[in-house]
Amino acid sequence: EGHSFHLIFDSNLSETAYGYDITLTPITNYAFFNNFGAKGDECLSNNPVTEYPCRDFWINRGETFDDADSHTIESSHNYCSNLYVSQTYEFSQVNVSHILVEFDSQTQLEKLNDKLMFSSDKFGTNVFKKYICNEYDDFIIEGNEFHTLFVSDGGDEEYGYKFKVTPIFGSDFNFTPYQNANNGDECVTNPNPTPDPDDDDVLTPECKTFKEYQGTTISTMESITVSSSHPYCNDMHVVQDYTFNAPGVVGVLVQINPQSVMESNNDSLTFSYIRDGTHPFKKFACNSFHDFVSEGHSFHLIFDSNLSETAYGYDITLTPITNYAFFNNFGAKGDECLSNNPVTEYPCRDFWINRGESFDDADSHTIESSHNYCGNLYVSQSYEFTQGNVSHILVEFDSQT
């Protein structure tokens, strides 16, 4: 759907094959879609995206306004699932220096899962406003052009968004009552923009310490407290690794101090088993903090702030636990209570926290998952033969796999 897409081809370092030949044909008739399945193999005739409002919204690539009037920009209502819509808007009259954005009170997205972003480029690499928490504030964009990116997942569809844009001409530029308006989240009324946040002259000593702190390994069963700087600094990406390597640790209780607060929508605190954050098991972006349990003895804490307001930050207490029953009081892997989750089964837990093994003999060994395995798992394990002169390892699958 739409008039453009990206084709991505990946090959690894093993065998190659013939490859592909693809014919691409542009179409202009909506009815044509009914004969084909898009977005996977589901027939579009059974998909809400067949609704004309969704189609019109999907293929709309934005607009150029050649007058000095206000204009309303909106999604389809309700919007459809599985959308990625990039649109560009511009006021073409001379001397437009800023654009006022005012949200309609009906605007509502699926909280945390669907998002509306404002960016200075159409690919979203320079996002200056992001909305994921259903908290919308009017703001001012510097310049005469902006890009929106709207992303919805396969879950619930809400009303969508609706906002009004009004051009501001240089001679009329007045921030009242928007004295705290942000541009790229940097106050546009500030005549001296903040220098590069990576410059040591900008970061406070507390922020420098926080940014450079890489986490720790704890060898006892004692609790520790980890904190951001207070307040934290702008434009931070901090990754910290925490490992509890005392014998018997099966999880870590994470308790977030009630005074913890971040800039809602824009700054985030993520917990992940993968250091780059691609598989988070807990993410806070709307200040709705709650205690939870991280399974296994290690995880990565990732904190991101943008260029706008800062806040107090966070204080977190980490406590190692050794008793599986403890998990029943907390929801992990999202907010689903583990007592209702198949991962509470002991075989699944044993598989989940197993980080691999070193073999010091010349025998064969069997490696297996739990049977049947559980949902929502991401398990990384390392195996090694430590005897001298081992040059290769033969891998043979069981027929039950």
mmCIF file of C-alpha atoms in Angstrom:
data_model
loop_
_atom_site.group_PDB
_atom_site.id
_atom_site.type_symbol
_atom_site.label_atom_id
_atom_site.label_comp_id
_atom_site.label_asym_id
_atom_site.label_seq_id
_atom_site.Cartn_x
_atom_site.Cartn_y
_atom_site.Cartn_z
ATOM 1 C CA GLU A 1 0.000 0.000 0.000
ATOM 2 C CA GLY A 2 1.073 3.551 -0.688
ATOM 3 C CA HIS A 3 3.468 4.678 -3.390
ATOM 4 C CA SER A 4 6.802 3.768 -1.828
ATOM 5 C CA PHE A 5 8.500 1.061 0.213
ATOM 6 C CA HIS A 6 11.922 -0.247 1.126
ATOM 7 C CA LEU A 7 13.236 -3.614 -0.017
ATOM 8 C CA ILE A 8 15.817 -5.158 2.288
ATOM 9 C CA PHE A 9 17.820 -8.234 1.362
ATOM 10 C CA ASP A 10 20.138 -10.035 3.765
ATOM 11 C CA SER A 11 22.487 -12.925 3.117
ATOM 12 C CA ASN A 12 24.868 -14.574 5.549
ATOM 13 C CA LEU A 13 28.314 -16.025 5.034
ATOM 14 C CA SER A 14 27.185 -19.511 3.974
ATOM 15 C CA GLU A 15 25.721 -20.780 0.696
ATOM 16 C CA THR A 16 24.192 -18.513 -1.902
ATOM 17 C CA ALA A 17 21.286 -19.294 -4.241
ATOM 18 C CA TYR A 18 19.695 -17.991 -7.441
ATOM 19 C CA GLY A 19 18.173 -14.942 -5.778
ATOM 20 C CA TYR A 20 14.988 -13.203 -6.881
ATOM 21 C CA ASP A 21 13.274 -11.466 -9.792
ATOM 22 C CA ILE A 22 10.321 -9.228 -8.860
ATOM 23 C CA THR A 23 7.865 -7.320 -11.030
ATOM 24 C CA LEU A 24 6.482 -4.078 -9.541
ATOM 25 C CA THR A 25 3.317 -2.533 -11.007
ATOM 26 C CA PRO A 26 1.713 0.729 -9.781
ATOM 27 C CA ILE A 27 -2.054 0.625 -9.174
ATOM 28 C CA THR A 28 -4.620 3.362 -8.698
ATOM 29 C CA ASN A 29 -7.799 1.411 -7.880
ATOM 30 C CA TYR A 30 -8.602 0.504 -4.294
ATOM 31 C CA ALA A 31 -10.789 -2.423 -5.369
ATOM 32 C CA PHE A 32 -7.706 -4.076 -6.799
ATOM 33 C CA PHE A 33 -6.482 -4.728 -3.252
ATOM 34 C CA ASN A 34 -9.330 -7.100 -2.499
ATOM 35 C CA ASN A 35 -7.675 -9.798 -4.582
ATOM 36 C CA PHE A 36 -4.429 -9.696 -2.649
ATOM 37 C CA GLY A 37 -3.244 -10.102 0.892
ATOM 38 C CA ALA A 38 -1.068 -7.317 2.262
ATOM 39 C CA LYS A 39 0.586 -6.889 5.648
ATOM 40 C CA GLY A 40 1.298 -10.589 5.808
ATOM 41 C CA ASP A 41 -1.090 -13.019 4.159
ATOM 42 C CA GLU A 42 -4.335 -11.772 5.650
ATOM 43 C CA CYS A 43 -6.817 -10.796 2.949
ATOM 44 C CA LEU A 44 -7.376 -7.058 3.076
ATOM 45 C CA SER A 45 -11.105 -7.583 2.619
ATOM 46 C CA ASN A 46 -11.109 -8.769 6.244
ATOM 47 C CA ASN A 47 -8.727 -6.099 7.455
ATOM 48 C CA PRO A 48 -9.843 -2.711 8.801
ATOM 49 C CA VAL A 49 -7.283 -1.044 6.544
ATOM 50 C CA THR A 50 -9.762 -1.566 3.669
ATOM 51 C CA GLU A 51 -11.820 1.284 5.075
ATOM 52 C CA TYR A 52 -11.431 4.301 2.835
ATOM 53 C CA PRO A 53 -10.481 6.665 5.683
ATOM 54 C CA CYS A 54 -7.609 4.335 6.552
ATOM 55 C CA ARG A 55 -6.544 4.056 2.942
ATOM 56 C CA ASP A 56 -6.700 7.810 2.428
ATOM 57 C CA PHE A 57 -4.698 8.360 5.595
ATOM 58 C CA TRP A 58 -2.187 5.672 4.682
ATOM 59 C CA ILE A 59 -1.338 7.030 1.250
ATOM 60 C CA ASN A 60 -1.446 10.728 2.226
ATOM 61 C CA ARG A 61 2.129 11.996 2.146
ATOM 62 C CA GLY A 62 1.392 15.384 3.675
ATOM 63 C CA GLU A 63 0.597 18.787 2.211
ATOM 64 C CA THR A 64 1.988 22.207 1.354
ATOM 65 C CA PHE A 65 -0.071 25.171 2.568
ATOM 66 C CA ASP A 66 0.241 28.347 0.494
ATOM 67 C CA ASP A 67 -1.881 30.598 2.746
ATOM 68 C CA ALA A 68 -1.678 32.101 6.239
ATOM 69 C CA ASP A 69 -4.622 30.148 7.668
ATOM 70 C CA SER A 70 -4.758 27.438 10.310
ATOM 71 C CA HIS A 71 -5.148 23.866 9.062
ATOM 72 C CA THR A 72 -6.297 20.660 10.735
ATOM 73 C CA ILE A 73 -4.175 17.523 10.389
ATOM 74 C CA GLU A 74 -5.618 14.203 11.502
ATOM 75 C CA SER A 75 -5.364 10.452 11.225
ATOM 76 C CA SER A 76 -8.268 8.264 10.172
ATOM 77 C CA HIS A 77 -10.771 7.697 13.019
ATOM 78 C CA ASN A 78 -10.341 5.150 14.331
ATOM 79 C CA TYR A 79 -6.948 4.455 12.831
ATOM 80 C CA CYS A 80 -5.942 0.991 11.595
ATOM 81 C CA SER A 81 -3.448 -1.557 12.874
ATOM 82 C CA ASN A 82 0.061 -2.080 11.542
ATOM 83 C CA LEU A 83 0.557 1.375 10.087
ATOM 84 C CA TYR A 84 3.790 3.249 9.457
ATOM 85 C CA VAL A 85 2.843 6.612 7.973
ATOM 86 C CA SER A 86 5.381 9.340 7.183
ATOM 87 C CA GLN A 87 4.009 12.739 6.177
ATOM 88 C CA THR A 88 5.566 16.132 5.392
ATOM 89 C CA TYR A 89 3.856 19.484 5.981
ATOM 90 C CA GLU A 90 5.065 22.894 4.870
ATOM 91 C CA PHE A 91 3.890 26.511 4.907
ATOM 92 C CA SER A 92 5.235 27.984 1.693
ATOM 93 C CA GLN A 93 4.577 31.671 2.265
ATOM 94 C CA VAL A 94 7.608 33.871 2.773
ATOM 95 C CA ASN A 95 8.640 34.816 6.323
ATOM 96 C CA VAL A 96 6.951 31.904 8.121
ATOM 97 C CA SER A 97 9.382 31.494 11.015
ATOM 98 C CA HIS A 98 7.484 29.128 13.344
ATOM 99 C CA ILE A 99 4.446 26.841 13.423
ATOM 100 C CA LEU A 100 2.072 26.590 16.371
ATOM 101 C CA VAL A 101 0.749 23.033 16.999
ATOM 102 C CA GLU A 102 -2.445 22.667 19.063
ATOM 103 C CA PHE A 103 -3.932 19.247 19.860
ATOM 104 C CA ASP A 104 -7.627 18.433 19.812
ATOM 105 C CA SER A 105 -8.903 17.000 23.116
ATOM 106 C CA GLN A 106 -10.205 13.879 21.317
ATOM 107 C CA THR A 107 -6.690 12.740 20.430
ATOM 108 C CA GLN A 108 -6.020 9.275 21.835
ATOM 109 C CA LEU A 109 -3.616 6.481 20.872
ATOM 110 C CA GLU A 110 -3.066 3.010 22.290
ATOM 111 C CA LYS A 111 -0.902 3.957 25.245
ATOM 112 C CA LEU A 112 2.766 2.922 25.028
ATOM 113 C CA ASN A 113 2.250 0.800 21.899
ATOM 114 C CA ASP A 114 1.304 3.331 19.216
ATOM 115 C CA LYS A 115 3.172 6.589 18.778
ATOM 116 C CA LEU A 116 3.066 9.918 17.005
ATOM 117 C CA MET A 117 6.379 11.652 16.362
ATOM 118 C CA PHE A 118 7.398 15.045 15.007
ATOM 119 C CA SER A 119 10.746 15.088 13.253
ATOM 120 C CA SER A 120 12.954 17.442 11.287
ATOM 121 C CA ASP A 121 13.431 14.704 8.663
ATOM 122 C CA LYS A 122 11.016 12.223 7.094
ATOM 123 C CA PHE A 123 12.880 9.166 8.361
ATOM 124 C CA GLY A 124 12.488 10.025 12.029
ATOM 125 C CA THR A 125 16.200 10.204 12.801
ATOM 126 C CA ASN A 126 15.798 13.676 14.350
ATOM 127 C CA VAL A 127 12.649 13.386 16.454
ATOM 128 C CA PHE A 128 11.931 16.489 18.554
ATOM 129 C CA LYS A 129 8.483 15.522 19.885
ATOM 130 C CA LYS A 130 7.138 12.057 20.634
ATOM 131 C CA TYR A 131 3.746 11.113 22.061
ATOM 132 C CA ILE A 132 3.107 7.638 23.485
ATOM 133 C CA CYS A 133 1.456 8.360 26.852
ATOM 134 C CA ASN A 134 -1.784 10.101 25.805
ATOM 135 C CA GLU A 135 -0.517 13.326 27.328
ATOM 136 C CA TYR A 136 -0.578 16.051 24.688
ATOM 137 C CA ASP A 137 0.753 19.575 24.976
ATOM 138 C CA ASP A 138 0.639 22.434 22.497
ATOM 139 C CA PHE A 139 4.056 23.482 21.252
ATOM 140 C CA ILE A 140 5.859 25.591 18.670
ATOM 141 C CA ILE A 141 8.091 24.335 15.857
ATOM 142 C CA GLU A 142 10.890 26.526 14.613
ATOM 143 C CA GLY A 143 10.900 26.877 10.829
ATOM 144 C CA ASN A 144 8.203 26.471 8.180
ATOM 145 C CA GLU A 145 8.250 22.679 7.731
ATOM 146 C CA PHE A 146 7.939 19.501 9.788
ATOM 147 C CA HIS A 147 7.479 15.761 9.357
ATOM 148 C CA THR A 148 5.147 13.428 11.260
ATOM 149 C CA LEU A 149 5.606 9.708 11.712
ATOM 150 C CA PHE A 150 2.735 7.622 13.017
ATOM 151 C CA VAL A 151 3.248 3.983 14.004
ATOM 152 C CA SER A 152 0.559 1.548 15.170
ATOM 153 C CA ASP A 153 1.017 -2.074 16.178
ATOM 154 C CA GLY A 154 -1.386 -5.001 15.771
ATOM 155 C CA GLY A 155 -3.278 -4.294 18.986
ATOM 156 C CA ASP A 156 -6.084 -1.896 19.874
ATOM 157 C CA GLU A 157 -6.975 1.025 17.642
ATOM 158 C CA GLU A 158 -8.137 4.246 19.303
ATOM 159 C CA TYR A 159 -9.583 7.491 17.933
ATOM 160 C CA GLY A 160 -6.226 8.642 16.614
ATOM 161 C CA TYR A 161 -4.811 12.136 16.498
ATOM 162 C CA LYS A 162 -6.092 15.526 15.452
ATOM 163 C CA PHE A 163 -4.212 18.793 15.738
ATOM 164 C CA LYS A 164 -4.258 22.289 14.290
ATOM 165 C CA VAL A 165 -1.224 23.993 12.779
ATOM 166 C CA THR A 166 -0.950 27.764 12.465
ATOM 167 C CA PRO A 167 1.885 29.633 10.734
ATOM 168 C CA ILE A 168 3.660 32.369 12.679
ATOM 169 C CA PHE A 169 5.369 35.085 10.700
ATOM 170 C CA GLY A 170 8.586 36.617 11.904
ATOM 171 C CA SER A 171 7.012 39.999 12.578
ATOM 172 C CA ASP A 172 4.217 38.380 14.606
ATOM 173 C CA PHE A 173 6.453 36.096 16.644
ATOM 174 C CA ASN A 174 5.214 36.114 20.253
ATOM 175 C CA PHE A 175 5.311 33.128 22.558
ATOM 176 C CA THR A 176 2.568 34.282 24.907
ATOM 177 C CA PRO A 177 1.030 32.100 26.284
ATOM 178 C CA TYR A 178 3.608 29.565 25.119
ATOM 179 C CA GLN A 179 6.645 30.869 26.990
ATOM 180 C CA ASN A 180 7.827 27.302 27.593
ATOM 181 C CA ALA A 181 7.425 26.157 24.020
ATOM 182 C CA ASN A 182 10.080 23.692 22.938
ATOM 183 C CA ASN A 183 11.739 23.197 19.607
ATOM 184 C CA GLY A 184 13.483 19.915 19.215
ATOM 185 C CA ASP A 185 12.821 20.210 22.872
ATOM 186 C CA GLU A 186 15.181 23.102 23.223
ATOM 187 C CA CYS A 187 13.408 26.298 24.202
ATOM 188 C CA VAL A 188 13.273 28.459 21.102
ATOM 189 C CA THR A 189 13.183 31.613 23.228
ATOM 190 C CA ASN A 190 16.716 30.832 24.387
ATOM 191 C CA PRO A 191 19.061 33.073 22.361
ATOM 192 C CA ASN A 192 22.026 30.898 23.337
ATOM 193 C CA PRO A 193 21.227 27.286 22.450
ATOM 194 C CA THR A 194 22.764 24.593 24.599
ATOM 195 C CA PRO A 195 26.143 23.405 23.240
ATOM 196 C CA ASP A 196 26.780 19.800 22.315
ATOM 197 C CA PRO A 197 25.724 17.758 25.382
ATOM 198 C CA ASP A 198 28.679 15.438 24.802
ATOM 199 C CA ASP A 199 30.975 18.356 25.583
ATOM 200 C CA ASP A 200 32.353 17.961 29.114
ATOM 201 C CA ASP A 201 31.765 21.672 29.713
ATOM 202 C CA VAL A 202 28.000 21.092 29.518
ATOM 203 C CA LEU A 203 27.557 18.078 31.802
ATOM 204 C CA THR A 204 27.513 18.658 35.536
ATOM 205 C CA PRO A 205 29.881 16.502 37.622
ATOM 206 C CA GLU A 206 26.884 14.399 38.703
ATOM 207 C CA CYS A 207 25.768 13.898 35.115
ATOM 208 C CA LYS A 208 29.281 13.000 34.027
ATOM 209 C CA THR A 209 29.528 10.382 36.752
ATOM 210 C CA PHE A 210 26.111 8.973 35.857
ATOM 211 C CA LYS A 211 26.882 8.833 32.146
ATOM 212 C CA GLU A 212 30.241 7.120 32.638
ATOM 213 C CA TYR A 213 29.034 4.592 35.234
ATOM 214 C CA GLN A 214 28.778 1.190 33.550
ATOM 215 C CA GLY A 215 27.046 -0.828 36.256
ATOM 216 C CA THR A 216 28.481 -3.404 38.606
ATOM 217 C CA THR A 217 28.780 -7.060 39.590
ATOM 218 C CA ILE A 218 27.492 -7.989 43.051
ATOM 219 C CA SER A 219 28.865 -11.102 44.739
ATOM 220 C CA THR A 220 26.733 -10.976 47.908
ATOM 221 C CA MET A 221 23.022 -11.332 48.656
ATOM 222 C CA GLU A 222 22.739 -7.708 49.784
ATOM 223 C CA SER A 223 20.516 -5.083 48.146
ATOM 224 C CA ILE A 224 22.075 -2.179 46.272
ATOM 225 C CA THR A 225 20.663 1.204 45.210
ATOM 226 C CA VAL A 226 21.297 2.602 41.740
ATOM 227 C CA SER A 227 20.442 6.162 40.785
ATOM 228 C CA SER A 228 20.565 8.612 37.928
ATOM 229 C CA SER A 229 22.030 12.056 38.479
ATOM 230 C CA HIS A 230 19.509 14.438 40.122
ATOM 231 C CA PRO A 231 18.310 16.034 37.992
ATOM 232 C CA TYR A 232 19.613 14.139 34.989
ATOM 233 C CA CYS A 233 21.044 15.909 31.917
ATOM 234 C CA ASN A 234 19.715 16.259 28.387
ATOM 235 C CA ASP A 235 20.632 14.026 25.466
ATOM 236 C CA MET A 236 21.856 11.021 27.442
ATOM 237 C CA HIS A 237 22.088 7.384 26.425
ATOM 238 C CA VAL A 238 23.336 5.443 29.414
ATOM 239 C CA VAL A 239 23.738 1.645 29.422
ATOM 240 C CA GLN A 240 24.568 -0.121 32.689
ATOM 241 C CA ASP A 241 25.094 -3.844 33.311
ATOM 242 C CA TYR A 242 24.072 -5.462 36.598
ATOM 243 C CA THR A 243 25.005 -9.011 37.556
ATOM 244 C CA PHE A 244 24.315 -10.855 40.820
ATOM 245 C CA ASN A 245 26.672 -13.821 40.772
ATOM 246 C CA ALA A 246 26.108 -15.202 44.275
ATOM 247 C CA PRO A 247 25.163 -18.924 44.171
ATOM 248 C CA GLY A 248 21.453 -19.638 43.820
ATOM 249 C CA VAL A 249 20.269 -16.269 42.489
ATOM 250 C CA VAL A 250 17.242 -16.849 40.233
ATOM 251 C CA GLY A 251 15.951 -13.295 39.932
ATOM 252 C CA VAL A 252 16.315 -9.676 40.999
ATOM 253 C CA LEU A 253 13.597 -7.656 42.719
ATOM 254 C CA VAL A 254 13.520 -4.151 41.200
ATOM 255 C CA GLN A 255 11.919 -1.498 43.428
ATOM 256 C CA ILE A 256 11.616 2.034 42.028
ATOM 257 C CA ASN A 257 11.511 4.852 44.567
ATOM 258 C CA PRO A 258 8.172 6.774 44.450
ATOM 259 C CA GLN A 259 9.956 10.098 43.964
ATOM 260 C CA SER A 260 11.393 8.900 40.647
ATOM 261 C CA VAL A 261 10.150 11.005 37.729
ATOM 262 C CA MET A 262 11.181 11.586 34.102
ATOM 263 C CA GLU A 263 9.915 13.807 31.310
ATOM 264 C CA SER A 264 6.816 11.921 30.224
ATOM 265 C CA ASN A 265 6.626 10.787 26.568
ATOM 266 C CA ASN A 266 10.208 11.745 25.728
ATOM 267 C CA ASP A 267 12.590 10.151 28.251
ATOM 268 C CA SER A 268 12.609 6.442 29.062
ATOM 269 C CA LEU A 269 13.988 3.833 31.432
ATOM 270 C CA THR A 270 14.379 0.365 29.908
ATOM 271 C CA PHE A 271 15.330 -3.035 31.325
ATOM 272 C CA SER A 272 16.604 -5.568 28.829
ATOM 273 C CA TYR A 273 18.417 -8.906 28.679
ATOM 274 C CA ILE A 274 20.144 -7.669 25.510
ATOM 275 C CA ARG A 275 22.592 -4.814 25.848
ATOM 276 C CA ASP A 276 21.348 -2.873 22.832
ATOM 277 C CA GLY A 277 17.809 -2.864 24.234
ATOM 278 C CA THR A 278 16.266 -4.680 21.267
ATOM 279 C CA HIS A 279 14.463 -7.139 23.554
ATOM 280 C CA PRO A 280 13.263 -5.096 26.546
ATOM 281 C CA PHE A 281 11.239 -6.906 29.180
ATOM 282 C CA LYS A 282 10.217 -3.711 30.973
ATOM 283 C CA LYS A 283 10.090 -0.120 29.736
ATOM 284 C CA PHE A 284 8.876 3.001 31.515
ATOM 285 C CA ALA A 285 8.135 6.131 29.498
ATOM 286 C CA CYS A 286 5.022 7.578 31.143
ATOM 287 C CA ASN A 287 6.091 7.797 34.818
ATOM 288 C CA SER A 288 3.820 4.860 35.686
ATOM 289 C CA PHE A 289 6.542 3.098 37.684
ATOM 290 C CA HIS A 290 5.942 -0.130 39.590
ATOM 291 C CA ASP A 291 8.066 -2.796 41.243
ATOM 292 C CA PHE A 292 8.783 -5.994 39.328
ATOM 293 C CA VAL A 293 11.091 -8.993 39.203
ATOM 294 C CA SER A 294 13.784 -9.547 36.584
ATOM 295 C CA GLU A 295 14.347 -13.255 35.955
ATOM 296 C CA GLY A 296 17.881 -14.593 35.955
ATOM 297 C CA HIS A 297 20.889 -13.037 37.666
ATOM 298 C CA SER A 298 21.763 -10.254 35.215
ATOM 299 C CA PHE A 299 20.175 -7.534 33.099
ATOM 300 C CA HIS A 300 20.942 -4.236 31.372
ATOM 301 C CA LEU A 301 19.493 -0.895 32.459
ATOM 302 C CA ILE A 302 19.162 1.659 29.661
ATOM 303 C CA PHE A 303 18.275 5.319 30.225
ATOM 304 C CA ASP A 304 17.546 7.777 27.414
ATOM 305 C CA SER A 305 16.793 11.498 27.611
ATOM 306 C CA ASN A 306 16.175 13.917 24.771
ATOM 307 C CA LEU A 307 17.010 17.597 24.416
ATOM 308 C CA SER A 308 14.042 19.037 26.276
ATOM 309 C CA GLU A 309 13.118 19.231 29.945
ATOM 310 C CA THR A 310 14.886 17.171 32.557
ATOM 311 C CA ALA A 311 13.461 15.903 35.842
ATOM 312 C CA TYR A 312 14.553 14.361 39.127
ATOM 313 C CA GLY A 313 15.451 11.003 37.577
ATOM 314 C CA TYR A 314 15.312 7.680 39.358
ATOM 315 C CA ASP A 315 16.439 5.784 42.442
ATOM 316 C CA ILE A 316 16.132 1.999 42.244
ATOM 317 C CA THR A 317 16.774 -0.716 44.822
ATOM 318 C CA LEU A 318 17.956 -4.088 43.472
ATOM 319 C CA THR A 319 17.598 -7.177 45.661
ATOM 320 C CA PRO A 320 18.743 -10.678 44.636
ATOM 321 C CA ILE A 321 16.238 -13.487 45.266
ATOM 322 C CA THR A 322 16.643 -17.256 45.397
ATOM 323 C CA ASN A 323 13.063 -18.470 45.863
ATOM 324 C CA TYR A 324 10.875 -19.154 42.835
ATOM 325 C CA ALA A 325 7.696 -18.710 44.893
ATOM 326 C CA PHE A 326 8.656 -15.072 45.351
ATOM 327 C CA PHE A 327 7.824 -14.428 41.704
ATOM 328 C CA ASN A 328 4.118 -15.069 42.265
ATOM 329 C CA ASN A 329 3.727 -11.630 43.839
ATOM 330 C CA PHE A 330 5.070 -9.746 40.833
ATOM 331 C CA GLY A 331 4.449 -9.434 37.119
ATOM 332 C CA ALA A 332 7.428 -9.894 34.845
ATOM 333 C CA LYS A 333 7.668 -9.838 31.048
ATOM 334 C CA GLY A 334 5.106 -7.063 30.949
ATOM 335 C CA ASP A 335 2.417 -6.803 33.573
ATOM 336 C CA GLU A 336 1.044 -10.324 33.396
ATOM 337 C CA CYS A 337 1.220 -12.076 36.747
ATOM 338 C CA LEU A 338 3.700 -14.908 36.508
ATOM 339 C CA SER A 339 1.363 -17.178 38.423
ATOM 340 C CA ASN A 340 -0.763 -17.195 35.259
ATOM 341 C CA ASN A 341 2.183 -17.471 32.926
ATOM 342 C CA PRO A 342 3.612 -20.822 31.785
ATOM 343 C CA VAL A 343 7.079 -19.500 32.559
ATOM 344 C CA THR A 344 6.350 -20.267 36.232
ATOM 345 C CA GLU A 345 6.917 -23.925 35.432
ATOM 346 C CA TYR A 346 10.223 -25.080 36.876
ATOM 347 C CA PRO A 347 11.534 -26.556 33.605
ATOM 348 C CA CYS A 348 10.986 -23.196 31.934
ATOM 349 C CA ARG A 349 12.645 -21.323 34.764
ATOM 350 C CA ASP A 350 15.648 -23.649 34.738
ATOM 351 C CA PHE A 351 15.969 -23.218 30.995
ATOM 352 C CA TRP A 352 15.516 -19.434 31.235
ATOM 353 C CA ILE A 353 18.287 -18.830 33.765
ATOM 354 C CA ASN A 354 20.740 -21.367 32.292
ATOM 355 C CA ARG A 355 23.551 -19.386 30.682
ATOM 356 C CA GLY A 356 25.318 -22.359 29.128
ATOM 357 C CA GLU A 357 28.110 -24.695 30.223
ATOM 358 C CA SER A 358 31.787 -25.567 29.857
ATOM 359 C CA PHE A 359 32.595 -29.218 29.169
ATOM 360 C CA ASP A 360 35.986 -30.432 30.436
ATOM 361 C CA ASP A 361 35.809 -33.946 28.918
ATOM 362 C CA ALA A 362 35.789 -35.561 25.482
ATOM 363 C CA ASP A 363 32.217 -36.908 25.706
ATOM 364 C CA SER A 364 29.085 -35.984 23.800
ATOM 365 C CA HIS A 365 26.572 -33.794 25.613
ATOM 366 C CA THR A 366 22.888 -33.104 25.056
ATOM 367 C CA ILE A 367 21.650 -29.512 25.035
ATOM 368 C CA GLU A 368 17.916 -28.903 25.155
ATOM 369 C CA SER A 369 15.237 -26.344 25.882
ATOM 370 C CA SER A 370 12.417 -26.939 28.328
ATOM 371 C CA HIS A 371 9.688 -29.196 26.812
ATOM 372 C CA ASN A 372 7.360 -27.642 25.753
ATOM 373 C CA TYR A 373 9.133 -24.302 25.870
ATOM 374 C CA CYS A 374 7.394 -21.181 27.215
ATOM 375 C CA GLY A 375 6.174 -18.000 25.532
ATOM 376 C CA ASN A 376 8.043 -14.682 25.537
ATOM 377 C CA LEU A 377 11.522 -16.130 25.976
ATOM 378 C CA TYR A 378 14.823 -14.742 24.788
ATOM 379 C CA VAL A 379 17.558 -17.108 25.974
ATOM 380 C CA SER A 380 21.255 -16.651 25.221
ATOM 381 C CA GLN A 381 23.615 -19.485 26.196
ATOM 382 C CA SER A 382 27.330 -20.120 25.701
ATOM 383 C CA TYR A 383 28.913 -23.578 25.397
ATOM 384 C CA GLU A 384 32.594 -24.495 25.362
ATOM 385 C CA PHE A 385 34.823 -27.588 25.264
ATOM 386 C CA THR A 386 37.875 -26.748 27.352
ATOM 387 C CA GLN A 387 40.146 -29.702 26.581
ATOM 388 C CA GLY A 388 43.183 -28.932 24.487
ATOM 389 C CA ASN A 389 43.201 -29.551 20.725
ATOM 390 C CA VAL A 390 39.399 -29.364 20.231
ATOM 391 C CA SER A 391 39.232 -27.945 16.686
ATOM 392 C CA HIS A 392 35.564 -28.477 15.734
ATOM 393 C CA ILE A 393 32.200 -29.379 17.288
ATOM 394 C CA LEU A 394 29.685 -31.707 15.625
ATOM 395 C CA VAL A 395 26.026 -30.670 16.174
ATOM 396 C CA GLU A 396 23.337 -33.368 15.659
ATOM 397 C CA PHE A 397 19.626 -32.600 16.143
ATOM 398 C CA ASP A 398 17.189 -34.947 17.853
ATOM 399 C CA SER A 399 14.241 -35.927 15.633
ATOM 400 C CA GLN A 400 11.783 -34.608 18.244
ATOM 401 C CA THR A 401 13.007 -31.024 17.802
#
